[in-house]
CSV table of N, CA and C in Angstrom, one decimal:
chain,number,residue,atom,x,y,z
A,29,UNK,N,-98.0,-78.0,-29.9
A,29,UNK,CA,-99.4,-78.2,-29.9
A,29,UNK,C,-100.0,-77.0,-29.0
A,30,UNK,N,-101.1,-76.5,-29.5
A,30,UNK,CA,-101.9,-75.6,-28.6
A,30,UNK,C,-103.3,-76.0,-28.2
A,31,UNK,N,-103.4,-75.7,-27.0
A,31,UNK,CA,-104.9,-76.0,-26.3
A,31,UNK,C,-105.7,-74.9,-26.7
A,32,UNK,N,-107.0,-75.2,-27.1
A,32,UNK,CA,-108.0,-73.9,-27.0
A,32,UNK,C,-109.2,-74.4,-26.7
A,33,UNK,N,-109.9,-73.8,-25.9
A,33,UNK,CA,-111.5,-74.8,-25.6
A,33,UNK,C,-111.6,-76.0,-25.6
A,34,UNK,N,-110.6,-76.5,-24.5
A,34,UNK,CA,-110.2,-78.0,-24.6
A,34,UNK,C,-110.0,-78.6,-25.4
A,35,UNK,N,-109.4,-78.1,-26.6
A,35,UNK,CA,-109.3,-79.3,-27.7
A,35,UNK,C,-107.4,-78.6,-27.9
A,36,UNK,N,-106.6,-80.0,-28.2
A,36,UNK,CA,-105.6,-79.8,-28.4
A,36,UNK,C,-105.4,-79.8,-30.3
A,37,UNK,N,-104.5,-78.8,-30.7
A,37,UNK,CA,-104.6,-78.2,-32.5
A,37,UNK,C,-103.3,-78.8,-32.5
A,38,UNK,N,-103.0,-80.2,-33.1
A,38,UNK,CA,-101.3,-80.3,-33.5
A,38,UNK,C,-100.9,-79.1,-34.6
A,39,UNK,N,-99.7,-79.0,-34.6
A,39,UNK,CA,-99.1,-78.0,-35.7
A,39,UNK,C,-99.6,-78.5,-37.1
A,40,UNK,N,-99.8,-80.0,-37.2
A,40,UNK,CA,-100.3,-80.5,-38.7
A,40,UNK,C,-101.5,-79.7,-39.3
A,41,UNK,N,-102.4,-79.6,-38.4
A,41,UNK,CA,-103.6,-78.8,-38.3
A,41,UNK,C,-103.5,-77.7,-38.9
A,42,UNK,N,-102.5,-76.8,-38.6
A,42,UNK,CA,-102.3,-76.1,-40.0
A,42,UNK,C,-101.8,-76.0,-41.2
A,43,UNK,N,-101.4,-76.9,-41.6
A,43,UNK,CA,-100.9,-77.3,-43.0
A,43,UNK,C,-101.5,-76.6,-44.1
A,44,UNK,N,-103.5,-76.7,-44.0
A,44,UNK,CA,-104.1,-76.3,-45.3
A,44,UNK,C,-104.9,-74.9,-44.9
A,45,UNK,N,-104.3,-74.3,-43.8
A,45,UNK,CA,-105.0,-72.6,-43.4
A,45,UNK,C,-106.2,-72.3,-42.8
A,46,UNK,N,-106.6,-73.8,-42.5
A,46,UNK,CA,-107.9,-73.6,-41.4
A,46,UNK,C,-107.9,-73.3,-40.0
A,47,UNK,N,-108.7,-73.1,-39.4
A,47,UNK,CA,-108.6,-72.4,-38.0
A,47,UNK,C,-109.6,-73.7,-37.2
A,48,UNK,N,-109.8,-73.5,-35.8
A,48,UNK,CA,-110.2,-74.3,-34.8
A,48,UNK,C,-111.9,-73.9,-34.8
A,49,UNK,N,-112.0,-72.4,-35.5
A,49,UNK,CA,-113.0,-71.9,-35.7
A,49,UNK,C,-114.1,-72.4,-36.7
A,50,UNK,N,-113.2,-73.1,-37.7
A,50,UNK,CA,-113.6,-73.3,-38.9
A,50,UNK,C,-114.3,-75.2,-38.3
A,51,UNK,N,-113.2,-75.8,-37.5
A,51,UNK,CA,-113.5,-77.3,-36.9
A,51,UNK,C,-114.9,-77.6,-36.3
A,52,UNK,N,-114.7,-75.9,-35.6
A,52,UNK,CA,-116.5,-76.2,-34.6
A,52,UNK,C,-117.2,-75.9,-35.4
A,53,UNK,N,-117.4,-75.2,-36.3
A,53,UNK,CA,-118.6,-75.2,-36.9
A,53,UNK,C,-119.2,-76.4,-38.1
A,54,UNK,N,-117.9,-76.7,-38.2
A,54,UNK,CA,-118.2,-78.1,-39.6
A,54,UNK,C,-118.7,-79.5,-38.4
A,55,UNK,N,-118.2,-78.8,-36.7
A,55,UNK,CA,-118.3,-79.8,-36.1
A,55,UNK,C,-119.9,-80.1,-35.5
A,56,UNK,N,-120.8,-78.6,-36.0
A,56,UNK,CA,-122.0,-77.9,-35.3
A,56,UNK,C,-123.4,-79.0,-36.9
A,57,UNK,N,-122.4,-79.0,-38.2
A,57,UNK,CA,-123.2,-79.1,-39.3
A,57,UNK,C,-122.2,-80.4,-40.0
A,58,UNK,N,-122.5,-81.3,-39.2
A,58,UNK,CA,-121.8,-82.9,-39.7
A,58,UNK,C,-122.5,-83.3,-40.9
A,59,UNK,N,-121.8,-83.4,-41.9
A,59,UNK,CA,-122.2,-84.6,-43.3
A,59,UNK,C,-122.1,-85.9,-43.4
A,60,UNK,N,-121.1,-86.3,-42.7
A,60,UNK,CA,-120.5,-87.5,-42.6
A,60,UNK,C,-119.7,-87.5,-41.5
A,61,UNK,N,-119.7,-89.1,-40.9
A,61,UNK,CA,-118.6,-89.3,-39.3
A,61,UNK,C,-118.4,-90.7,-39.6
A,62,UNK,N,-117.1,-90.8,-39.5
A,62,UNK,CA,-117.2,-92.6,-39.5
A,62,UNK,C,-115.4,-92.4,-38.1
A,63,UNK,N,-115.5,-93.4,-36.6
A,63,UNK,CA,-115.1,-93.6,-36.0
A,63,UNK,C,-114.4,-94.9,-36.2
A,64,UNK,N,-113.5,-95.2,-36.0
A,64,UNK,CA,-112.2,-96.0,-35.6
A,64,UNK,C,-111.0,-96.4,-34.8
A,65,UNK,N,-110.5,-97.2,-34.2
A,65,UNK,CA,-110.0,-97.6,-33.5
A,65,UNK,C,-109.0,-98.2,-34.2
A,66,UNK,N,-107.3,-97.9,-34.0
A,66,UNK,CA,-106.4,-98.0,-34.4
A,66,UNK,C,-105.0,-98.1,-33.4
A,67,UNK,N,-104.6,-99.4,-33.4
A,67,UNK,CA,-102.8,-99.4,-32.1
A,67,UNK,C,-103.9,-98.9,-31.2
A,68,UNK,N,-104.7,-99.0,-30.3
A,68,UNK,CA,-105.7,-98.6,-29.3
A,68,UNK,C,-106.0,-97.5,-29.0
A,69,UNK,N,-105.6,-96.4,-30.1
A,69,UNK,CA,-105.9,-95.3,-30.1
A,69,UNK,C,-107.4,-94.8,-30.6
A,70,UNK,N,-108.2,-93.9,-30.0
A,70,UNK,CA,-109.6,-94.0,-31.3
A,70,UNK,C,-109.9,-92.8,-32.3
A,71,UNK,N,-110.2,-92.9,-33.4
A,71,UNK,CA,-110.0,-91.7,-34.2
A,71,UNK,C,-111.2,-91.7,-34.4
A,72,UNK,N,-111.5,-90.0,-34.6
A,72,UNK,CA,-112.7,-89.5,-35.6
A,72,UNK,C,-112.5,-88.7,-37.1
A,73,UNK,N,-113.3,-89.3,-37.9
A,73,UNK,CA,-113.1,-88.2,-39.1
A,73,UNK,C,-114.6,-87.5,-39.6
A,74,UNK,N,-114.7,-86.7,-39.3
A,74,UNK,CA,-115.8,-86.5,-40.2
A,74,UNK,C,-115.5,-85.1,-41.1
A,75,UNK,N,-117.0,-85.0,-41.5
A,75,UNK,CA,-116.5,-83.8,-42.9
A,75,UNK,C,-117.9,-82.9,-42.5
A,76,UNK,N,-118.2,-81.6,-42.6
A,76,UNK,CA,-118.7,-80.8,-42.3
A,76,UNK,C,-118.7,-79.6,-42.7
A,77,UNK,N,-119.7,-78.8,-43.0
A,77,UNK,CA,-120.2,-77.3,-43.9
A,77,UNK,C,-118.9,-76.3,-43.7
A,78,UNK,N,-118.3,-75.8,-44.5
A,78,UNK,CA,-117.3,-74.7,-44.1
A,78,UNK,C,-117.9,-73.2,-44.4
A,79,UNK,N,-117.9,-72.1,-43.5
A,79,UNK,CA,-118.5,-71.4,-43.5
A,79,UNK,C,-117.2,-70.2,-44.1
A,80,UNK,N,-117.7,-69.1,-44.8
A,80,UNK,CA,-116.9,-67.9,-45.2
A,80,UNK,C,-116.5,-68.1,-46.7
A,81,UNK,N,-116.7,-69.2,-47.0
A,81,UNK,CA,-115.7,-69.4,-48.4
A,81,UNK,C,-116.4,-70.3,-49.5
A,82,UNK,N,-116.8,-69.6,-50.5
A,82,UNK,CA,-118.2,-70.3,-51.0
A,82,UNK,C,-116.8,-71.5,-52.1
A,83,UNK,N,-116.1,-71.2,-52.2
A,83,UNK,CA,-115.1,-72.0,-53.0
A,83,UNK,C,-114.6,-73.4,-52.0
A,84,UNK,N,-115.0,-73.6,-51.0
A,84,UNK,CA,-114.6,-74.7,-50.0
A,84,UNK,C,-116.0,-74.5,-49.2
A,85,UNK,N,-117.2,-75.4,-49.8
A,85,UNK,CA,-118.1,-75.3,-49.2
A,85,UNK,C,-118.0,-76.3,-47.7
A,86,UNK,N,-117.2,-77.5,-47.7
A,86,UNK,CA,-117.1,-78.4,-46.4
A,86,UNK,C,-115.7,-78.9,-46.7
A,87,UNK,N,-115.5,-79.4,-45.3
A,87,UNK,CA,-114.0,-79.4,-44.8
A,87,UNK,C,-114.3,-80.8,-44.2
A,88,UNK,N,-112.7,-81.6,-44.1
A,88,UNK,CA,-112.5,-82.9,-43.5
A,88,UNK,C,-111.4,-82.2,-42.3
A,89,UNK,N,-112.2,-83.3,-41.5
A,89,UNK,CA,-111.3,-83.5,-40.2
A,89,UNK,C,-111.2,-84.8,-39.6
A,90,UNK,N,-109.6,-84.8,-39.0
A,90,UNK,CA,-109.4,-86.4,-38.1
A,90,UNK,C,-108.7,-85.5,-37.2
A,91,UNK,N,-109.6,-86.2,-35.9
A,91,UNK,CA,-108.9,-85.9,-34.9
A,91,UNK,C,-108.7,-87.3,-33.6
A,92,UNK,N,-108.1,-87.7,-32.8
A,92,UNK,CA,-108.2,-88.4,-32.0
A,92,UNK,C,-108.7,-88.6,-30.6
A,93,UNK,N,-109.2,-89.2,-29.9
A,93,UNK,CA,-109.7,-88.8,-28.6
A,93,UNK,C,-108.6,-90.0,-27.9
A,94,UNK,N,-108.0,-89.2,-26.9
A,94,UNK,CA,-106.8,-90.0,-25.6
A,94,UNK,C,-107.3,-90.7,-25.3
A,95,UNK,N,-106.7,-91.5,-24.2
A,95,UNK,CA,-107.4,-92.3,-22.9
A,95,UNK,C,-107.5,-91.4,-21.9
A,96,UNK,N,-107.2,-90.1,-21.7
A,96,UNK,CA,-107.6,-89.0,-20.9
A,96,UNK,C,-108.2,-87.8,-21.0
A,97,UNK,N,-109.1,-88.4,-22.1
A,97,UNK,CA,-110.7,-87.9,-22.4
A,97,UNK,C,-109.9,-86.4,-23.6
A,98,UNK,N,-108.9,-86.1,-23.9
A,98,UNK,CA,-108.8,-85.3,-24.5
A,98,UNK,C,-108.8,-85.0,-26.3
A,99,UNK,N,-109.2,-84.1,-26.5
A,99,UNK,CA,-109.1,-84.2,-28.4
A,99,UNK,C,-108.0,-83.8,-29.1
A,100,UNK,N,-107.4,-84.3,-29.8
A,100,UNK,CA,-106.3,-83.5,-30.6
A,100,UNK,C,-106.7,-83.5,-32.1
A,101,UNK,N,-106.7,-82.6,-32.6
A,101,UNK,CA,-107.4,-82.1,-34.4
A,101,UNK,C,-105.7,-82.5,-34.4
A,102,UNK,N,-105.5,-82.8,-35.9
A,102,UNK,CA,-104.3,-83.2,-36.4
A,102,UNK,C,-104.4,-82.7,-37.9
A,103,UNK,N,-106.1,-83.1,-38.3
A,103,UNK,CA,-106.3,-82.7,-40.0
A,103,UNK,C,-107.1,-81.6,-40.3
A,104,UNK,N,-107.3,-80.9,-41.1
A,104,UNK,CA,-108.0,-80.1,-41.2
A,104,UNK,C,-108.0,-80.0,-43.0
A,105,UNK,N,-108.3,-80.1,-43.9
A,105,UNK,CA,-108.5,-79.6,-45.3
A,105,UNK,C,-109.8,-79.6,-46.2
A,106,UNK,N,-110.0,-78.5,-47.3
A,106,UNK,CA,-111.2,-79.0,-48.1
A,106,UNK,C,-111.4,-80.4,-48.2
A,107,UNK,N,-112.9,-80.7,-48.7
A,107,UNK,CA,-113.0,-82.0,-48.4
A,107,UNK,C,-113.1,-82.5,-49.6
A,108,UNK,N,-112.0,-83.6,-49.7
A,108,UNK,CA,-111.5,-84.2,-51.1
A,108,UNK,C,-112.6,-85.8,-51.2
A,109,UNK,N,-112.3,-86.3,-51.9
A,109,UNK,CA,-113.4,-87.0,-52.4
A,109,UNK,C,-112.9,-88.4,-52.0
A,110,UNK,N,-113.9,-89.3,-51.5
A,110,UNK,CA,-113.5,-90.2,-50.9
A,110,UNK,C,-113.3,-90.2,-49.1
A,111,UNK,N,-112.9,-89.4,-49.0
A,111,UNK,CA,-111.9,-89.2,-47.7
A,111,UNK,C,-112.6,-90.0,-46.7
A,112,UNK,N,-114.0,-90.1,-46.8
A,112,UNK,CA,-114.9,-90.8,-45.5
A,112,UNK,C,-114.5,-92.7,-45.6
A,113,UNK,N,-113.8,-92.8,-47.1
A,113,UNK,CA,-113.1,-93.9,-47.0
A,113,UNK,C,-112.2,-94.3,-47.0
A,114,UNK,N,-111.1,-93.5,-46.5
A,114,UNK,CA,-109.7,-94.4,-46.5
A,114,UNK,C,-109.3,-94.5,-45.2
A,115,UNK,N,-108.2,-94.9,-44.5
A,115,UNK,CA,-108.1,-94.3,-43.5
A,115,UNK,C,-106.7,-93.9,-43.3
């Protein structure tokens, strides 16, 4: 895992070639957020504008927030259809 501007990037995070760069800005221009609580852990997912790439206009992310206030991004990919409903 890597820290960068307090947010922790699991290795999963890169799976589909996005950057932490790409997170804050989809994070700056939200479409959709739906939060949850899971095993007492709390997740966020939202989906948000992807900038540079007119072929992946918005990107999904889940990430989790600890009980010691910290973030870890886990997902990062184009944003596929549905996604703001499954979990």
């Amino acid at each position: 895992m890597v820290r960068d501007k307090g947010i922790e990037w699991d290795a999963s995070a890169d799976k589909h070639g996005f950057s932490l760069d790409d997170v804050m800005y989809a994070a700056r221009h939200i479409t959709g957020q739906l939060t949850y609580v899971e095993d007492g852990e709390t997740y966020v997912k939202f989906t948000g504008l992807h900038h540079g790439d007119p072929l992946v206009p918005s990107v999904e992310v889940v990430m989790k927030m600890t009980g010691g206030g910290a973030i870890v991004v886990f997902h990062v990919n184009a944003e596929q259809s549905g996604f703001l409903d499954r979990r």
